[in-house]
Amino acid sequence: MNEYVLEMKGITKTFPGVIALDNVSFGVKKGEVHALVGENGAGKSTLMKILNGVIKANSGEMYLDGTKTNISGVNDAQDKGLSIIFQEFNLINTLSVAENIFLGGLNRPKIVDWRNMRIKAQGLLKSLGFSFDVRRVVGELSTAEKQLVEIAKALSFNSKIIVMDEPTSSLTKSEEKMLFKIIKELKAKGVTIIYISHKLEEIFEICDTVTVLRDGKVIDVNPVSAITKDMIIEKMVGRTVDVEYPKRTILPGEKVMEVKNLYRTKILKNISFDLRKGEILGIAGLVGSGRTELAEAIFGAERFDKGNIKINGKVIKLRSTRDGKANSIGMVTEDRKETGLVLDFSVTNNITITNLNNVTSQRILNSRKEKDVAKRFIEELKIKTPSHKQEVVNLSGGNQQKVVLAKWLFSNADILILDEPTRGIDVGAKYEIYCLMNKLVAEGKSIIMISSELPEVLGMSDRILVMHEGEIKGELLGESASGEDVMQMIIN
Amino acid sequence: MLKIQDIKGKYIANVLRSYGVLIALIIIIIITSIIETNFFTIGNFINIIRQVSIIGIVACGMTFVIISGAFDLSVGSIVSLSGVVAISTINNGGGEALAIIYALLIGVSVGFVNGILISLINGKMGEAFIITYGTQTVVAALALFASGGLFVAGRIKPGIYKSIGKGIVPIVIFIVIAIGMQFILTKTKFGRQMCFIGGNIEAAKMSGIRVVANRTAYFMISGLLAGFAGIVLTSRVISSNPAGGMGFELDAIAAVVVGGTSLLGGNGSIVKTVLGAIILGVMRNALNVLNITAYPQMMVTGVIIILSVSLDILNRKAKEKELANEKL
Ligand SMILES: Nc1ncnc2c1ncn2[C@@H]1O[C@H](COP(=O)(O)OP(=O)(O)OP(=O)(O)O)[C@@H](O)[C@H]1O
Ligand SMILES: [Mg+2]
């Protein structure tokens, strides 16, 4: 067990203006679950991309089972038993489970033996302790099931080392449990797992060893049993940080928004609530409970069949997101790549789009004003980027998330809907975002926060609406509510 | 490990990507000038740009549509129909002003129909292709219907209409339109939103951009310019032909693509399109000067279009690879 199955030595990787990895050495023992943690932009994903041949290091060496190896590309990595499960899956939604498992890679067979393929796929899933119809189309699967398919795919290459990059960031609690069970099973089979996550509690649940990266350097390697969460955080950030939820002193004021009997067939059932000035209203519920749909209806992105929304006492028309914006509503969407950003546009262009009038002079876009705005937010949110002109595609996941936040902060909306605002954001930055939310409400703005992370909702909200199957099951006070209270309401 | 060679290779690839069109243009000019002495003359160049200006005007509108992530195949028949209607209006004593208004109205209306249909169904390239192919066919039929399928000589008296196509006027119009549109594209909110829509339509929608209205506007602009091109064309030849604009849509798309605006959407430039149109014009002229007949000319044009689209696809692949990396 003490053998290193994988060793990366002296890995250095630079991008224009960025040293992503600086002489990193990283070793993983056979059959362990090895956590890789670090702040946003620390270099975790980059290191794993190098391991899997997606990109090449400037310098450094790699050893598999003690022999020096060169990985020439993704296929080569697969041949050598390395695979990676992307945070956004690499599956084809219109194909079946079996096809995805066996036809996804470039090394697909020339002639397909469908029967055999199905049997094999079924076998792989069974080996993970699951059985569902492999003829089902992947698009219909839940996130967790898709992840399962990804894992089965990795196993179909006989992977010895599987990298999971933030696998739980869009899983529900119960799905998370299922994933952990699979990880334990893989481990029992002798598969080695490298596990990246910003949810540090998970590390204590399933990992054996933890490597901390900071600014592209390895800061520390420790067995999980010899370290605490606070120690990990301190090593990640380089100082002690608050992980409590920051307190607010101001109290919510008058009603700014009243939602009455919002109804949309099969999706929203007579939703009524109001939102006050300076309030953070949390919406808790399971994934699929209709929270995002509710938010989209309020923002004007989705229609509703019945009901109305009043802002400052007046019923508003909401035919499009433009109307939402015109009524000073903004929405940070949950999926930054699909709906939040144009990946190949610069940080600047992504931020200013919500309020172009503010960066014009005589209705002509003024690039100096745009630059100033971008620089202000880069500083304020500590967005890690070599320049405001950098395409957001080149930013790390968490820093992209900050750009989405910046974009809506710049819109200067009075009512901000935040759908999973801290997804993929590191612990330190999370605290900063919480402080920012407090600052916004102190300025008289109102926030509706949707989050699957219950502690976050409990810790930040004045009031919490509990949603389930398109319905509001009840309301709790943020101060006194507990996680059990929320779950109780969902069950009832 | 980075090797010098890699860097050099990348550098050359970058230069080719950015300035490939310009380099190609210069090479064509040099070779043809060496072979034919009367090619490299100011007179000939003015001639080329005059020939290019009509397609160029259409291509400017096409650029907007392509940047926003769609296609407009209807422009060729709009050119035909607006020309037919304008000439018959004048011939029937309706007056020049009315002729111009009708021609422009036809363009805007067809564009409106295209735009509203495509944007309401949230159509991408594929849907845009089919729908504008449909309107192309309908409009082409209307042009045949309106003219009885015949050439009509225009009884145009000297005046505004006649001067639109005269001398260097089309060139000036083309340049003014191009400058105006480049300005709109790069310096206004409207242009920025266009790029955003082409870059990620869902993100654009969720940024509070009126996607349906904006997309409709791009098609209306494209139609309007095609209608205007119909005026310039008929003014130049002082007659109308129900198939006068046939194939213009492909030439316009070729100009956009050869110029280097990606069919991927989200990015592009009118300046590039102008260069693309000129390069195609220069090439045709060069082939003419070299006494190469029409059919081989068509083949050469086709090959150039395929080459530019391939280049675009290669670029796109490189980009996709980047995006795929990003998924980690
Ligand atoms: N293709 C690229 N071009 C330029 N810079 C890049 C590129 N890929 C990554 N970087 C930079 O390298 C650094 C490390 O990025 P990486 O994605 O590895 O971070 P990470 O640790 O995975 O962060 P996160 O937790 O936010 O996902 C960042 O500063 C990022 O901006
Ligand atoms: Mg990452």
mmCIF file with all atom_site columns, C-alpha atoms in Angstrom, chain B residues 17-161:
data_model
loop_
_atom_site.group_PDB
_atom_site.id
_atom_site.type_symbol
_atom_site.label_atom_id
_atom_site.label_alt_id
_atom_site.label_comp_id
_atom_site.label_asym_id
_atom_site.label_entity_id
_atom_site.label_seq_id
_atom_site.pdbx_PDB_ins_code
_atom_site.Cartn_x
_atom_site.Cartn_y
_atom_site.Cartn_z
_atom_site.occupancy
_atom_site.B_iso_or_equiv
_atom_site.pdbx_formal_charge
_atom_site.auth_seq_id
_atom_site.auth_comp_id
_atom_site.auth_asym_id
_atom_site.auth_atom_id
_atom_site.pdbx_PDB_model_num
ATOM 1   C CA . ARG B 1 17  ? -5.228  33.411 -39.141 1.00 0.00 ? 17  ARG B CA 1
ATOM 2   C CA . SER B 1 18  ? -5.244  37.140 -38.596 1.00 0.00 ? 18  SER B CA 1
ATOM 3   C CA . TYR B 1 19  ? -3.880  38.422 -41.857 1.00 0.00 ? 19  TYR B CA 1
ATOM 4   C CA . GLY B 1 20  ? -4.352  35.463 -44.181 1.00 0.00 ? 20  GLY B CA 1
ATOM 5   C CA . VAL B 1 21  ? -6.899  37.286 -46.277 1.00 0.00 ? 21  VAL B CA 1
ATOM 6   C CA . LEU B 1 22  ? -4.764  40.337 -46.746 1.00 0.00 ? 22  LEU B CA 1
ATOM 7   C CA . ILE B 1 23  ? -1.751  38.217 -47.637 1.00 0.00 ? 23  ILE B CA 1
ATOM 8   C CA . ALA B 1 24  ? -3.794  36.258 -50.174 1.00 0.00 ? 24  ALA B CA 1
ATOM 9   C CA . LEU B 1 25  ? -5.031  39.502 -51.693 1.00 0.00 ? 25  LEU B CA 1
ATOM 10  C CA . ILE B 1 26  ? -1.531  40.857 -52.068 1.00 0.00 ? 26  ILE B CA 1
ATOM 11  C CA . ILE B 1 27  ? -0.261  37.618 -53.597 1.00 0.00 ? 27  ILE B CA 1
ATOM 12  C CA . ILE B 1 28  ? -3.047  37.572 -56.179 1.00 0.00 ? 28  ILE B CA 1
ATOM 13  C CA . ILE B 1 29  ? -2.359  41.184 -57.070 1.00 0.00 ? 29  ILE B CA 1
ATOM 14  C CA . ILE B 1 30  ? 1.377   40.650 -57.421 1.00 0.00 ? 30  ILE B CA 1
ATOM 15  C CA . ILE B 1 31  ? 1.094   37.528 -59.570 1.00 0.00 ? 31  ILE B CA 1
ATOM 16  C CA . THR B 1 32  ? -1.517  38.979 -61.869 1.00 0.00 ? 32  THR B CA 1
ATOM 17  C CA . SER B 1 33  ? 0.341   42.267 -62.192 1.00 0.00 ? 33  SER B CA 1
ATOM 18  C CA . ILE B 1 34  ? 3.429   40.425 -63.282 1.00 0.00 ? 34  ILE B CA 1
ATOM 19  C CA . ILE B 1 35  ? 1.553   38.494 -65.932 1.00 0.00 ? 35  ILE B CA 1
ATOM 20  C CA . GLU B 1 36  ? -0.713  41.290 -67.108 1.00 0.00 ? 36  GLU B CA 1
ATOM 21  C CA . THR B 1 37  ? 0.500   44.866 -67.125 1.00 0.00 ? 37  THR B CA 1
ATOM 22  C CA . ASN B 1 38  ? -2.928  46.473 -67.460 1.00 0.00 ? 38  ASN B CA 1
ATOM 23  C CA . PHE B 1 39  ? -4.165  44.845 -64.276 1.00 0.00 ? 39  PHE B CA 1
ATOM 24  C CA . PHE B 1 40  ? -2.384  47.016 -61.752 1.00 0.00 ? 40  PHE B CA 1
ATOM 25  C CA . THR B 1 41  ? -4.011  50.316 -62.671 1.00 0.00 ? 41  THR B CA 1
ATOM 26  C CA . ILE B 1 42  ? -6.160  52.719 -60.722 1.00 0.00 ? 42  ILE B CA 1
ATOM 27  C CA . GLY B 1 43  ? -8.846  52.502 -63.353 1.00 0.00 ? 43  GLY B CA 1
ATOM 28  C CA . ASN B 1 44  ? -9.056  48.773 -62.985 1.00 0.00 ? 44  ASN B CA 1
ATOM 29  C CA . PHE B 1 45  ? -9.228  48.945 -59.227 1.00 0.00 ? 45  PHE B CA 1
ATOM 30  C CA . ILE B 1 46  ? -12.032 51.460 -59.234 1.00 0.00 ? 46  ILE B CA 1
ATOM 31  C CA . ASN B 1 47  ? -13.752 49.178 -61.653 1.00 0.00 ? 47  ASN B CA 1
ATOM 32  C CA . ILE B 1 48  ? -13.297 46.205 -59.332 1.00 0.00 ? 48  ILE B CA 1
ATOM 33  C CA . ILE B 1 49  ? -14.602 48.005 -56.282 1.00 0.00 ? 49  ILE B CA 1
ATOM 34  C CA . ARG B 1 50  ? -17.577 49.274 -58.230 1.00 0.00 ? 50  ARG B CA 1
ATOM 35  C CA . GLN B 1 51  ? -18.376 45.713 -59.225 1.00 0.00 ? 51  GLN B CA 1
ATOM 36  C CA . VAL B 1 52  ? -17.894 44.578 -55.657 1.00 0.00 ? 52  VAL B CA 1
ATOM 37  C CA . SER B 1 53  ? -19.963 47.290 -54.047 1.00 0.00 ? 53  SER B CA 1
ATOM 38  C CA . ILE B 1 54  ? -23.369 45.724 -54.601 1.00 0.00 ? 54  ILE B CA 1
ATOM 39  C CA . ILE B 1 55  ? -22.416 42.357 -53.156 1.00 0.00 ? 55  ILE B CA 1
ATOM 40  C CA . GLY B 1 56  ? -20.481 44.264 -50.527 1.00 0.00 ? 56  GLY B CA 1
ATOM 41  C CA . ILE B 1 57  ? -23.576 46.108 -49.341 1.00 0.00 ? 57  ILE B CA 1
ATOM 42  C CA . VAL B 1 58  ? -25.457 42.821 -49.077 1.00 0.00 ? 58  VAL B CA 1
ATOM 43  C CA . ALA B 1 59  ? -22.498 41.241 -47.305 1.00 0.00 ? 59  ALA B CA 1
ATOM 44  C CA . CYS B 1 60  ? -22.455 43.974 -44.642 1.00 0.00 ? 60  CYS B CA 1
ATOM 45  C CA . GLY B 1 61  ? -25.987 43.014 -43.625 1.00 0.00 ? 61  GLY B CA 1
ATOM 46  C CA . MET B 1 62  ? -25.059 39.361 -43.803 1.00 0.00 ? 62  MET B CA 1
ATOM 47  C CA . THR B 1 63  ? -22.198 40.016 -41.402 1.00 0.00 ? 63  THR B CA 1
ATOM 48  C CA . PHE B 1 64  ? -24.605 41.235 -38.733 1.00 0.00 ? 64  PHE B CA 1
ATOM 49  C CA . VAL B 1 65  ? -26.777 38.167 -39.151 1.00 0.00 ? 65  VAL B CA 1
ATOM 50  C CA . ILE B 1 66  ? -23.801 35.820 -39.048 1.00 0.00 ? 66  ILE B CA 1
ATOM 51  C CA . ILE B 1 67  ? -22.273 37.486 -36.000 1.00 0.00 ? 67  ILE B CA 1
ATOM 52  C CA . SER B 1 68  ? -25.576 37.011 -34.215 1.00 0.00 ? 68  SER B CA 1
ATOM 53  C CA . GLY B 1 69  ? -25.339 33.296 -34.932 1.00 0.00 ? 69  GLY B CA 1
ATOM 54  C CA . ALA B 1 70  ? -27.599 32.862 -37.964 1.00 0.00 ? 70  ALA B CA 1
ATOM 55  C CA . PHE B 1 71  ? -27.731 32.983 -41.745 1.00 0.00 ? 71  PHE B CA 1
ATOM 56  C CA . ASP B 1 72  ? -29.770 34.828 -44.339 1.00 0.00 ? 72  ASP B CA 1
ATOM 57  C CA . LEU B 1 73  ? -30.276 33.077 -47.640 1.00 0.00 ? 73  LEU B CA 1
ATOM 58  C CA . SER B 1 74  ? -33.124 35.305 -48.725 1.00 0.00 ? 74  SER B CA 1
ATOM 59  C CA . VAL B 1 75  ? -31.042 38.338 -49.669 1.00 0.00 ? 75  VAL B CA 1
ATOM 60  C CA . GLY B 1 76  ? -30.456 37.307 -53.287 1.00 0.00 ? 76  GLY B CA 1
ATOM 61  C CA . SER B 1 77  ? -34.133 37.164 -54.105 1.00 0.00 ? 77  SER B CA 1
ATOM 62  C CA . ILE B 1 78  ? -34.757 40.360 -52.175 1.00 0.00 ? 78  ILE B CA 1
ATOM 63  C CA . VAL B 1 79  ? -32.299 42.065 -54.524 1.00 0.00 ? 79  VAL B CA 1
ATOM 64  C CA . SER B 1 80  ? -34.247 40.688 -57.494 1.00 0.00 ? 80  SER B CA 1
ATOM 65  C CA . LEU B 1 81  ? -37.713 41.528 -56.220 1.00 0.00 ? 81  LEU B CA 1
ATOM 66  C CA . SER B 1 82  ? -36.901 45.017 -54.996 1.00 0.00 ? 82  SER B CA 1
ATOM 67  C CA . GLY B 1 83  ? -35.248 45.743 -58.350 1.00 0.00 ? 83  GLY B CA 1
ATOM 68  C CA . VAL B 1 84  ? -38.250 44.468 -60.287 1.00 0.00 ? 84  VAL B CA 1
ATOM 69  C CA . VAL B 1 85  ? -40.702 46.447 -58.182 1.00 0.00 ? 85  VAL B CA 1
ATOM 70  C CA . ALA B 1 86  ? -38.630 49.624 -58.296 1.00 0.00 ? 86  ALA B CA 1
ATOM 71  C CA . ILE B 1 87  ? -38.255 49.575 -62.060 1.00 0.00 ? 87  ILE B CA 1
ATOM 72  C CA . SER B 1 88  ? -41.890 48.793 -62.675 1.00 0.00 ? 88  SER B CA 1
ATOM 73  C CA . THR B 1 89  ? -42.922 51.563 -60.276 1.00 0.00 ? 89  THR B CA 1
ATOM 74  C CA . ILE B 1 90  ? -40.835 54.036 -62.249 1.00 0.00 ? 90  ILE B CA 1
ATOM 75  C CA . ASN B 1 91  ? -41.987 52.679 -65.584 1.00 0.00 ? 91  ASN B CA 1
ATOM 76  C CA . ASN B 1 92  ? -45.583 53.014 -64.446 1.00 0.00 ? 92  ASN B CA 1
ATOM 77  C CA . GLY B 1 93  ? -45.042 56.621 -63.505 1.00 0.00 ? 93  GLY B CA 1
ATOM 78  C CA . GLY B 1 94  ? -44.954 56.082 -59.739 1.00 0.00 ? 94  GLY B CA 1
ATOM 79  C CA . GLY B 1 95  ? -41.905 58.235 -59.347 1.00 0.00 ? 95  GLY B CA 1
ATOM 80  C CA . GLU B 1 96  ? -38.402 57.605 -58.092 1.00 0.00 ? 96  GLU B CA 1
ATOM 81  C CA . ALA B 1 97  ? -39.080 58.269 -54.437 1.00 0.00 ? 97  ALA B CA 1
ATOM 82  C CA . LEU B 1 98  ? -41.862 55.732 -54.333 1.00 0.00 ? 98  LEU B CA 1
ATOM 83  C CA . ALA B 1 99  ? -39.701 53.222 -56.205 1.00 0.00 ? 99  ALA B CA 1
ATOM 84  C CA . ILE B 1 100 ? -36.981 53.564 -53.593 1.00 0.00 ? 100 ILE B CA 1
ATOM 85  C CA . ILE B 1 101 ? -39.435 53.326 -50.719 1.00 0.00 ? 101 ILE B CA 1
ATOM 86  C CA . TYR B 1 102 ? -41.052 50.208 -52.148 1.00 0.00 ? 102 TYR B CA 1
ATOM 87  C CA . ALA B 1 103 ? -37.709 48.536 -52.694 1.00 0.00 ? 103 ALA B CA 1
ATOM 88  C CA . LEU B 1 104 ? -36.577 49.246 -49.150 1.00 0.00 ? 104 LEU B CA 1
ATOM 89  C CA . LEU B 1 105 ? -39.938 48.235 -47.705 1.00 0.00 ? 105 LEU B CA 1
ATOM 90  C CA . ILE B 1 106 ? -39.747 44.885 -49.461 1.00 0.00 ? 106 ILE B CA 1
ATOM 91  C CA . GLY B 1 107 ? -36.337 44.261 -47.959 1.00 0.00 ? 107 GLY B CA 1
ATOM 92  C CA . VAL B 1 108 ? -37.352 45.253 -44.444 1.00 0.00 ? 108 VAL B CA 1
ATOM 93  C CA . SER B 1 109 ? -40.543 43.216 -44.553 1.00 0.00 ? 109 SER B CA 1
ATOM 94  C CA . VAL B 1 110 ? -38.904 40.045 -45.747 1.00 0.00 ? 110 VAL B CA 1
ATOM 95  C CA . GLY B 1 111 ? -36.244 40.576 -43.095 1.00 0.00 ? 111 GLY B CA 1
ATOM 96  C CA . PHE B 1 112 ? -38.933 41.053 -40.494 1.00 0.00 ? 112 PHE B CA 1
ATOM 97  C CA . VAL B 1 113 ? -40.626 37.786 -41.442 1.00 0.00 ? 113 VAL B CA 1
ATOM 98  C CA . ASN B 1 114 ? -37.303 35.936 -41.357 1.00 0.00 ? 114 ASN B CA 1
ATOM 99  C CA . GLY B 1 115 ? -36.294 37.469 -38.083 1.00 0.00 ? 115 GLY B CA 1
ATOM 100 C CA . ILE B 1 116 ? -39.512 37.031 -36.198 1.00 0.00 ? 116 ILE B CA 1
ATOM 101 C CA . LEU B 1 117 ? -39.906 33.411 -37.288 1.00 0.00 ? 117 LEU B CA 1
ATOM 102 C CA . ILE B 1 118 ? -36.358 32.464 -36.458 1.00 0.00 ? 118 ILE B CA 1
ATOM 103 C CA . SER B 1 119 ? -36.151 34.296 -33.171 1.00 0.00 ? 119 SER B CA 1
ATOM 104 C CA . LEU B 1 120 ? -39.533 33.133 -31.918 1.00 0.00 ? 120 LEU B CA 1
ATOM 105 C CA . ILE B 1 121 ? -38.582 29.509 -32.344 1.00 0.00 ? 121 ILE B CA 1
ATOM 106 C CA . ASN B 1 122 ? -35.216 30.362 -30.826 1.00 0.00 ? 122 ASN B CA 1
ATOM 107 C CA . GLY B 1 123 ? -33.639 29.084 -34.055 1.00 0.00 ? 123 GLY B CA 1
ATOM 108 C CA . LYS B 1 124 ? -29.950 28.481 -34.552 1.00 0.00 ? 124 LYS B CA 1
ATOM 109 C CA . MET B 1 125 ? -27.967 28.205 -37.794 1.00 0.00 ? 125 MET B CA 1
ATOM 110 C CA . GLY B 1 126 ? -29.942 25.204 -38.990 1.00 0.00 ? 126 GLY B CA 1
ATOM 111 C CA . GLU B 1 127 ? -33.365 26.757 -38.527 1.00 0.00 ? 127 GLU B CA 1
ATOM 112 C CA . ALA B 1 128 ? -32.175 30.033 -40.020 1.00 0.00 ? 128 ALA B CA 1
ATOM 113 C CA . PHE B 1 129 ? -30.926 28.133 -43.029 1.00 0.00 ? 129 PHE B CA 1
ATOM 114 C CA . ILE B 1 130 ? -34.245 26.412 -43.621 1.00 0.00 ? 130 ILE B CA 1
ATOM 115 C CA . ILE B 1 131 ? -36.474 29.397 -42.949 1.00 0.00 ? 131 ILE B CA 1
ATOM 116 C CA . THR B 1 132 ? -34.517 31.852 -45.069 1.00 0.00 ? 132 THR B CA 1
ATOM 117 C CA . TYR B 1 133 ? -34.272 29.249 -47.786 1.00 0.00 ? 133 TYR B CA 1
ATOM 118 C CA . GLY B 1 134 ? -38.055 29.169 -47.685 1.00 0.00 ? 134 GLY B CA 1
ATOM 119 C CA . THR B 1 135 ? -38.432 32.935 -47.903 1.00 0.00 ? 135 THR B CA 1
ATOM 120 C CA . GLN B 1 136 ? -35.806 32.998 -50.620 1.00 0.00 ? 136 GLN B CA 1
ATOM 121 C CA . THR B 1 137 ? -37.946 30.695 -52.714 1.00 0.00 ? 137 THR B CA 1
ATOM 122 C CA . VAL B 1 138 ? -41.144 32.623 -52.039 1.00 0.00 ? 138 VAL B CA 1
ATOM 123 C CA . VAL B 1 139 ? -39.543 35.971 -52.805 1.00 0.00 ? 139 VAL B CA 1
ATOM 124 C CA . ALA B 1 140 ? -37.884 34.637 -55.949 1.00 0.00 ? 140 ALA B CA 1
ATOM 125 C CA . ALA B 1 141 ? -41.269 33.423 -57.125 1.00 0.00 ? 141 ALA B CA 1
ATOM 126 C CA . LEU B 1 142 ? -42.783 36.823 -56.364 1.00 0.00 ? 142 LEU B CA 1
ATOM 127 C CA . ALA B 1 143 ? -40.105 38.487 -58.466 1.00 0.00 ? 143 ALA B CA 1
ATOM 128 C CA . LEU B 1 144 ? -40.903 36.208 -61.388 1.00 0.00 ? 144 LEU B CA 1
ATOM 129 C CA . PHE B 1 145 ? -44.591 36.774 -60.881 1.00 0.00 ? 145 PHE B CA 1
ATOM 130 C CA . ALA B 1 146 ? -44.300 40.559 -60.670 1.00 0.00 ? 146 ALA B CA 1
ATOM 131 C CA . SER B 1 147 ? -42.234 40.767 -63.819 1.00 0.00 ? 147 SER B CA 1
ATOM 132 C CA . GLY B 1 148 ? -43.929 37.987 -65.766 1.00 0.00 ? 148 GLY B CA 1
ATOM 133 C CA . GLY B 1 149 ? -40.477 36.421 -65.816 1.00 0.00 ? 149 GLY B CA 1
ATOM 134 C CA . LEU B 1 150 ? -39.131 39.075 -68.144 1.00 0.00 ? 150 LEU B CA 1
ATOM 135 C CA . PHE B 1 151 ? -36.296 41.540 -68.300 1.00 0.00 ? 151 PHE B CA 1
ATOM 136 C CA . VAL B 1 152 ? -37.698 45.022 -68.162 1.00 0.00 ? 152 VAL B CA 1
ATOM 137 C CA . ALA B 1 153 ? -35.801 47.982 -69.467 1.00 0.00 ? 153 ALA B CA 1
ATOM 138 C CA . GLY B 1 154 ? -36.080 50.915 -67.091 1.00 0.00 ? 154 GLY B CA 1
ATOM 139 C CA . ARG B 1 155 ? -37.399 54.187 -68.414 1.00 0.00 ? 155 ARG B CA 1
ATOM 140 C CA . ILE B 1 156 ? -35.390 56.151 -65.938 1.00 0.00 ? 156 ILE B CA 1
ATOM 141 C CA . LYS B 1 157 ? -34.835 59.825 -66.498 1.00 0.00 ? 157 LYS B CA 1
ATOM 142 C CA . PRO B 1 158 ? -31.703 61.447 -65.181 1.00 0.00 ? 158 PRO B CA 1
ATOM 143 C CA . GLY B 1 159 ? -32.223 61.993 -61.467 1.00 0.00 ? 159 GLY B CA 1
ATOM 144 C CA . ILE B 1 160 ? -31.502 60.526 -58.101 1.00 0.00 ? 160 ILE B CA 1
ATOM 145 C CA . TYR B 1 161 ? -32.335 57.000 -59.091 1.00 0.00 ? 161 TYR B CA 1
#
